[in-house]
Amino acid sequence: METKQRTVPLGAAGALLALLTILALVPAIAFAHERQEFIIGGETYQFTVGSLNEPITVDDRTGVDLRVTMPGHAHMAANDHHGAGGAVVGLEETLKVELIAGNAKKVLDLSPAHGSPGAYYAVFYPTVATTLSYRVFGELNHTPIDLTFTCTPAGHERAPEDTSEVQISEGVVRTLKTGSWGCPTPKEVLGFPEESASLISLAGQADTSRTYSFAALGVSIAALATAFLRRRK
């Protein structure tokens, strides 16, 4: 008895390959931000932190990307303090974020992301390729919090889960830390088809041109003065 072999159509095979590729990328996407869980005032909160429009580059628009949820409240209906899926709403009124790069610091207000309960952002433009930290501070669940999240120069590394309990401050205990987010990349590196100059390098070029212009102006004035004096003699 002759057995017929079934073949998979090329279109279906292509779709299957695309699906497998997407599934393979899901873990990388999930780890594009840092995730930490804390017990704050007796309740468990999950903070997911990273940057807008990653990977971020110098002089390009980005910002703090913060999402706060309560994993144990994911099944509860939305109310004044919690959105659907355990999202924590209203934190723009009690929390702020401080940008830290070396000795430079700047405090920004958090804005709620439209259509995404529990998501907050604060826009800024990085001007130097350096290590950034986002310090989230204020009050949550009637408890003062002061939490710092720092980028990873190597990019989105798959950091192993750290489930050790760490006392952050009174009433705040970290129970989970995983994932990472990348630091700003020099704009010149990603320029195409030609390297793109950063605002700082352009400013330096402008200063140099201005110096040469003033020098040329000074020489011209001196020459005119010399010619004028000779004509008077």
mmCIF file of C-alpha atoms in Angstrom:
data_model
loop_
_atom_site.group_PDB
_atom_site.id
_atom_site.type_symbol
_atom_site.label_atom_id
_atom_site.label_comp_id
_atom_site.label_asym_id
_atom_site.label_seq_id
_atom_site.Cartn_x
_atom_site.Cartn_y
_atom_site.Cartn_z
ATOM 1 C CA MET A 1 0.000 0.000 0.000
ATOM 2 C CA GLU A 2 1.471 3.326 -1.074
ATOM 3 C CA THR A 3 1.847 5.930 1.654
ATOM 4 C CA LYS A 4 1.412 9.576 0.730
ATOM 5 C CA GLN A 5 3.726 12.051 2.379
ATOM 6 C CA ARG A 6 2.201 15.323 3.462
ATOM 7 C CA THR A 7 4.146 18.444 2.688
ATOM 8 C CA VAL A 8 3.853 21.755 4.455
ATOM 9 C CA PRO A 9 3.052 24.650 2.071
ATOM 10 C CA LEU A 10 5.834 27.201 1.769
ATOM 11 C CA GLY A 11 3.537 29.969 3.001
ATOM 12 C CA ALA A 12 2.657 28.050 6.149
ATOM 13 C CA ALA A 13 6.296 27.175 6.739
ATOM 14 C CA GLY A 14 7.250 30.835 6.435
ATOM 15 C CA ALA A 15 4.535 31.878 8.866
ATOM 16 C CA LEU A 16 5.666 29.216 11.331
ATOM 17 C CA LEU A 17 9.271 30.390 11.065
ATOM 18 C CA ALA A 18 8.206 33.998 11.675
ATOM 19 C CA LEU A 19 6.190 32.938 14.722
ATOM 20 C CA LEU A 20 9.123 31.011 16.167
ATOM 21 C CA THR A 21 11.379 34.028 15.600
ATOM 22 C CA ILE A 22 8.973 36.312 17.452
ATOM 23 C CA LEU A 23 8.694 33.848 20.327
ATOM 24 C CA ALA A 24 12.475 33.689 20.535
ATOM 25 C CA LEU A 25 12.624 37.470 20.835
ATOM 26 C CA VAL A 26 10.023 37.699 23.606
ATOM 27 C CA PRO A 27 12.488 37.019 26.472
ATOM 28 C CA ALA A 28 14.843 39.702 25.135
ATOM 29 C CA ILE A 29 11.978 42.195 24.931
ATOM 30 C CA ALA A 30 10.833 41.315 28.429
ATOM 31 C CA PHE A 31 14.316 41.963 29.795
ATOM 32 C CA ALA A 32 14.669 45.369 28.084
ATOM 33 C CA HIS A 33 13.694 46.910 31.437
ATOM 34 C CA GLU A 34 14.711 46.237 35.012
ATOM 35 C CA ARG A 35 12.121 44.685 37.298
ATOM 36 C CA GLN A 36 12.199 44.839 41.076
ATOM 37 C CA GLU A 37 9.626 43.831 43.669
ATOM 38 C CA PHE A 38 9.318 45.412 47.084
ATOM 39 C CA ILE A 39 7.246 44.919 50.194
ATOM 40 C CA ILE A 40 6.181 48.486 50.988
ATOM 41 C CA GLY A 41 4.049 49.087 54.055
ATOM 42 C CA GLY A 42 3.106 45.405 54.126
ATOM 43 C CA GLU A 43 2.021 45.235 50.446
ATOM 44 C CA THR A 44 3.957 43.842 47.466
ATOM 45 C CA TYR A 45 4.678 46.248 44.601
ATOM 46 C CA GLN A 46 6.432 45.535 41.320
ATOM 47 C CA PHE A 47 8.489 48.322 39.709
ATOM 48 C CA THR A 48 9.458 47.983 36.052
ATOM 49 C CA VAL A 49 11.974 50.657 35.050
ATOM 50 C CA GLY A 50 13.770 51.570 31.843
ATOM 51 C CA SER A 51 13.945 54.296 29.215
ATOM 52 C CA LEU A 52 11.539 55.402 26.515
ATOM 53 C CA ASN A 53 12.466 54.654 22.886
ATOM 54 C CA GLU A 54 15.241 52.202 23.727
ATOM 55 C CA PRO A 55 17.998 51.890 22.716
ATOM 56 C CA ILE A 56 18.612 55.500 23.699
ATOM 57 C CA THR A 57 21.177 57.699 21.960
ATOM 58 C CA VAL A 58 22.790 61.001 22.862
ATOM 59 C CA ASP A 59 20.706 64.091 21.939
ATOM 60 C CA ASP A 60 17.623 62.019 21.073
ATOM 61 C CA ARG A 61 14.311 62.263 22.905
ATOM 62 C CA THR A 62 13.912 59.653 25.615
ATOM 63 C CA GLY A 63 12.685 59.576 29.182
ATOM 64 C CA VAL A 64 12.117 57.602 32.332
ATOM 65 C CA ASP A 65 9.694 54.720 31.759
ATOM 66 C CA LEU A 66 8.165 53.562 35.061
ATOM 67 C CA ARG A 67 5.409 50.989 35.593
ATOM 68 C CA VAL A 68 4.067 50.075 39.024
ATOM 69 C CA THR A 69 1.739 47.154 39.712
ATOM 70 C CA MET A 70 0.579 45.038 42.640
ATOM 71 C CA PRO A 71 0.938 41.386 41.536
ATOM 72 C CA GLY A 72 -1.407 40.174 44.271
ATOM 73 C CA HIS A 73 -4.182 42.501 43.066
ATOM 74 C CA ALA A 74 -4.168 41.499 39.394
ATOM 75 C CA HIS A 75 -7.618 39.867 39.711
ATOM 76 C CA MET A 76 -9.270 42.821 41.451
ATOM 77 C CA ALA A 77 -11.506 45.394 39.766
ATOM 78 C CA ALA A 78 -10.258 48.931 39.238
ATOM 79 C CA ASN A 79 -10.794 51.521 41.984
ATOM 80 C CA ASP A 80 -9.421 54.906 43.029
ATOM 81 C CA HIS A 81 -5.948 53.510 43.767
ATOM 82 C CA HIS A 82 -5.648 50.498 41.473
ATOM 83 C CA GLY A 83 -6.291 50.116 37.775
ATOM 84 C CA ALA A 84 -7.156 46.915 35.977
ATOM 85 C CA GLY A 85 -4.614 44.123 36.383
ATOM 86 C CA GLY A 86 -3.269 45.505 39.646
ATOM 87 C CA ALA A 87 -1.899 48.716 38.110
ATOM 88 C CA VAL A 88 -1.178 51.401 40.712
ATOM 89 C CA VAL A 89 -2.636 54.757 39.627
ATOM 90 C CA GLY A 90 -2.230 58.299 40.934
ATOM 91 C CA LEU A 91 1.484 58.065 41.716
ATOM 92 C CA GLU A 92 2.197 61.272 39.801
ATOM 93 C CA GLU A 93 0.855 63.022 42.903
ATOM 94 C CA THR A 94 3.140 61.311 45.429
ATOM 95 C CA LEU A 95 6.316 60.338 43.543
ATOM 96 C CA LYS A 96 9.042 62.167 41.618
ATOM 97 C CA VAL A 97 12.100 60.984 39.729
ATOM 98 C CA GLU A 98 15.644 62.325 39.901
ATOM 99 C CA LEU A 99 18.057 61.881 36.997
ATOM 100 C CA ILE A 100 21.622 61.197 38.149
ATOM 101 C CA ALA A 101 24.772 61.203 35.991
ATOM 102 C CA GLY A 102 27.919 61.502 38.077
ATOM 103 C CA ASN A 103 27.590 64.713 40.096
ATOM 104 C CA ALA A 104 24.829 66.076 37.850
ATOM 105 C CA LYS A 105 21.278 65.718 39.171
ATOM 106 C CA LYS A 106 17.861 66.884 38.007
ATOM 107 C CA VAL A 107 14.410 66.254 39.506
ATOM 108 C CA LEU A 108 11.464 65.732 37.142
ATOM 109 C CA ASP A 109 7.745 65.275 37.645
ATOM 110 C CA LEU A 110 6.187 61.980 36.607
ATOM 111 C CA SER A 111 3.304 62.076 34.139
ATOM 112 C CA PRO A 112 0.745 59.267 33.766
ATOM 113 C CA ALA A 113 0.897 57.529 30.377
ATOM 114 C CA HIS A 114 -2.395 57.960 28.521
ATOM 115 C CA GLY A 115 -4.302 54.714 28.159
ATOM 116 C CA SER A 116 -1.818 52.730 30.282
ATOM 117 C CA PRO A 117 -2.855 52.662 33.962
ATOM 118 C CA GLY A 118 0.132 52.262 36.267
ATOM 119 C CA ALA A 119 2.583 53.605 33.654
ATOM 120 C CA TYR A 120 4.441 56.895 34.145
ATOM 121 C CA TYR A 121 7.087 58.819 32.227
ATOM 122 C CA ALA A 122 9.380 61.855 32.430
ATOM 123 C CA VAL A 123 10.908 63.115 29.176
ATOM 124 C CA PHE A 124 14.516 64.311 28.825
ATOM 125 C CA TYR A 125 17.328 64.457 26.253
ATOM 126 C CA PRO A 126 20.620 62.762 27.256
ATOM 127 C CA THR A 127 23.579 64.918 26.210
ATOM 128 C CA VAL A 128 26.455 62.590 27.139
ATOM 129 C CA ALA A 129 27.049 58.851 26.755
ATOM 130 C CA THR A 130 27.369 58.002 30.431
ATOM 131 C CA THR A 131 25.890 55.859 33.183
ATOM 132 C CA LEU A 132 22.441 57.084 34.207
ATOM 133 C CA SER A 133 20.487 56.396 37.369
ATOM 134 C CA TYR A 134 16.798 57.018 37.958
ATOM 135 C CA ARG A 135 15.980 57.732 41.594
ATOM 136 C CA VAL A 136 12.280 57.316 42.364
ATOM 137 C CA PHE A 137 11.325 58.912 45.660
ATOM 138 C CA GLY A 138 8.277 60.082 47.573
ATOM 139 C CA GLU A 139 5.505 58.184 49.345
ATOM 140 C CA LEU A 140 3.717 54.942 48.496
ATOM 141 C CA ASN A 141 1.196 53.132 50.685
ATOM 142 C CA HIS A 142 1.764 55.745 53.414
ATOM 143 C CA THR A 143 5.462 54.781 53.442
ATOM 144 C CA PRO A 144 8.453 56.941 52.375
ATOM 145 C CA ILE A 145 10.378 55.316 49.513
ATOM 146 C CA ASP A 146 13.742 56.114 47.919
ATOM 147 C CA LEU A 147 14.640 53.647 45.147
ATOM 148 C CA THR A 148 17.466 53.919 42.610
ATOM 149 C CA PHE A 149 17.685 52.083 39.274
ATOM 150 C CA THR A 150 20.922 52.260 37.236
ATOM 151 C CA CYS A 151 21.491 51.494 33.548
ATOM 152 C CA THR A 152 23.907 48.822 32.333
ATOM 153 C CA PRO A 153 26.705 49.994 29.964
ATOM 154 C CA ALA A 154 26.684 46.563 28.294
ATOM 155 C CA GLY A 155 23.038 47.003 27.314
ATOM 156 C CA HIS A 156 20.167 44.642 28.010
ATOM 157 C CA GLU A 157 22.043 41.926 29.830
ATOM 158 C CA ARG A 158 20.084 38.950 31.084
ATOM 159 C CA ALA A 159 20.889 39.425 34.715
ATOM 160 C CA PRO A 160 20.051 36.430 36.921
ATOM 161 C CA GLU A 161 17.136 36.803 39.294
ATOM 162 C CA ASP A 162 18.118 37.961 42.757
ATOM 163 C CA THR A 163 15.471 36.779 45.210
ATOM 164 C CA SER A 164 17.352 37.631 48.390
ATOM 165 C CA GLU A 165 15.553 39.969 50.787
ATOM 166 C CA VAL A 166 17.249 43.352 51.132
ATOM 167 C CA GLN A 167 16.154 45.986 53.636
ATOM 168 C CA ILE A 168 16.087 49.245 51.662
ATOM 169 C CA SER A 169 14.656 51.481 54.378
ATOM 170 C CA GLU A 170 12.102 51.353 57.173
ATOM 171 C CA GLY A 171 9.010 49.624 55.815
ATOM 172 C CA VAL A 172 10.645 48.852 52.435
ATOM 173 C CA VAL A 173 12.148 45.424 51.640
ATOM 174 C CA ARG A 174 13.284 44.327 48.179
ATOM 175 C CA THR A 175 12.365 40.718 47.380
ATOM 176 C CA LEU A 176 13.224 40.455 43.667
ATOM 177 C CA LYS A 177 15.623 42.052 41.192
ATOM 178 C CA THR A 178 15.957 40.979 37.557
ATOM 179 C CA GLY A 179 16.530 42.378 34.070
ATOM 180 C CA SER A 180 18.405 45.507 32.990
ATOM 181 C CA TRP A 181 18.266 48.541 30.710
ATOM 182 C CA GLY A 182 20.908 50.149 28.544
ATOM 183 C CA CYS A 183 22.834 53.399 28.956
ATOM 184 C CA PRO A 184 22.897 56.156 26.287
ATOM 185 C CA THR A 185 24.863 55.337 23.132
ATOM 186 C CA PRO A 186 26.978 57.956 21.295
ATOM 187 C CA LYS A 187 24.965 59.375 18.408
ATOM 188 C CA GLU A 188 27.955 59.221 16.061
ATOM 189 C CA VAL A 189 28.052 55.424 16.294
ATOM 190 C CA LEU A 190 24.521 54.988 14.923
ATOM 191 C CA GLY A 191 24.656 57.679 12.223
ATOM 192 C CA PHE A 192 23.879 56.549 8.646
ATOM 193 C CA PRO A 193 24.888 56.976 5.863
ATOM 194 C CA GLU A 194 27.386 59.303 7.546
ATOM 195 C CA GLU A 195 28.329 59.673 11.166
ATOM 196 C CA SER A 196 26.157 62.201 12.972
ATOM 197 C CA ALA A 197 27.805 64.874 15.082
ATOM 198 C CA SER A 198 26.492 65.326 18.612
ATOM 199 C CA LEU A 199 25.227 68.659 19.891
ATOM 200 C CA ILE A 200 28.303 68.982 22.111
ATOM 201 C CA SER A 201 30.710 68.459 19.205
ATOM 202 C CA LEU A 202 28.712 70.919 17.091
ATOM 203 C CA ALA A 203 28.883 73.449 19.921
ATOM 204 C CA GLY A 204 32.648 72.939 20.090
ATOM 205 C CA GLN A 205 32.943 73.525 16.353
ATOM 206 C CA ALA A 206 30.831 76.663 16.687
ATOM 207 C CA ASP A 207 33.073 77.952 19.494
ATOM 208 C CA THR A 208 36.164 77.303 17.362
ATOM 209 C CA SER A 209 34.629 79.096 14.375
ATOM 210 C CA ARG A 210 33.632 82.005 16.606
ATOM 211 C CA THR A 211 37.198 82.244 17.952
ATOM 212 C CA TYR A 212 38.625 82.319 14.424
ATOM 213 C CA SER A 213 36.066 84.937 13.418
ATOM 214 C CA PHE A 214 36.992 87.190 16.323
ATOM 215 C CA ALA A 215 40.683 86.718 15.539
ATOM 216 C CA ALA A 216 40.116 87.641 11.887
ATOM 217 C CA LEU A 217 38.060 90.652 12.948
ATOM 218 C CA GLY A 218 40.853 91.761 15.279
ATOM 219 C CA VAL A 219 43.449 91.481 12.501
ATOM 220 C CA SER A 220 41.211 93.460 10.151
ATOM 221 C CA ILE A 221 40.699 96.235 12.700
ATOM 222 C CA ALA A 222 44.445 96.396 13.356
ATOM 223 C CA ALA A 223 45.151 96.614 9.618
ATOM 224 C CA LEU A 224 42.611 99.407 9.163
ATOM 225 C CA ALA A 225 44.050 101.307 12.117
ATOM 226 C CA THR A 226 47.578 100.976 10.711
ATOM 227 C CA ALA A 227 46.464 102.172 7.275
ATOM 228 C CA PHE A 228 44.622 105.122 8.821
ATOM 229 C CA LEU A 229 47.671 106.200 10.829
ATOM 230 C CA ARG A 230 49.927 105.982 7.765
ATOM 231 C CA ARG A 231 47.582 108.194 5.762
ATOM 232 C CA ARG A 232 47.650 110.838 8.501
ATOM 233 C CA LYS A 233 51.468 111.017 8.425
#
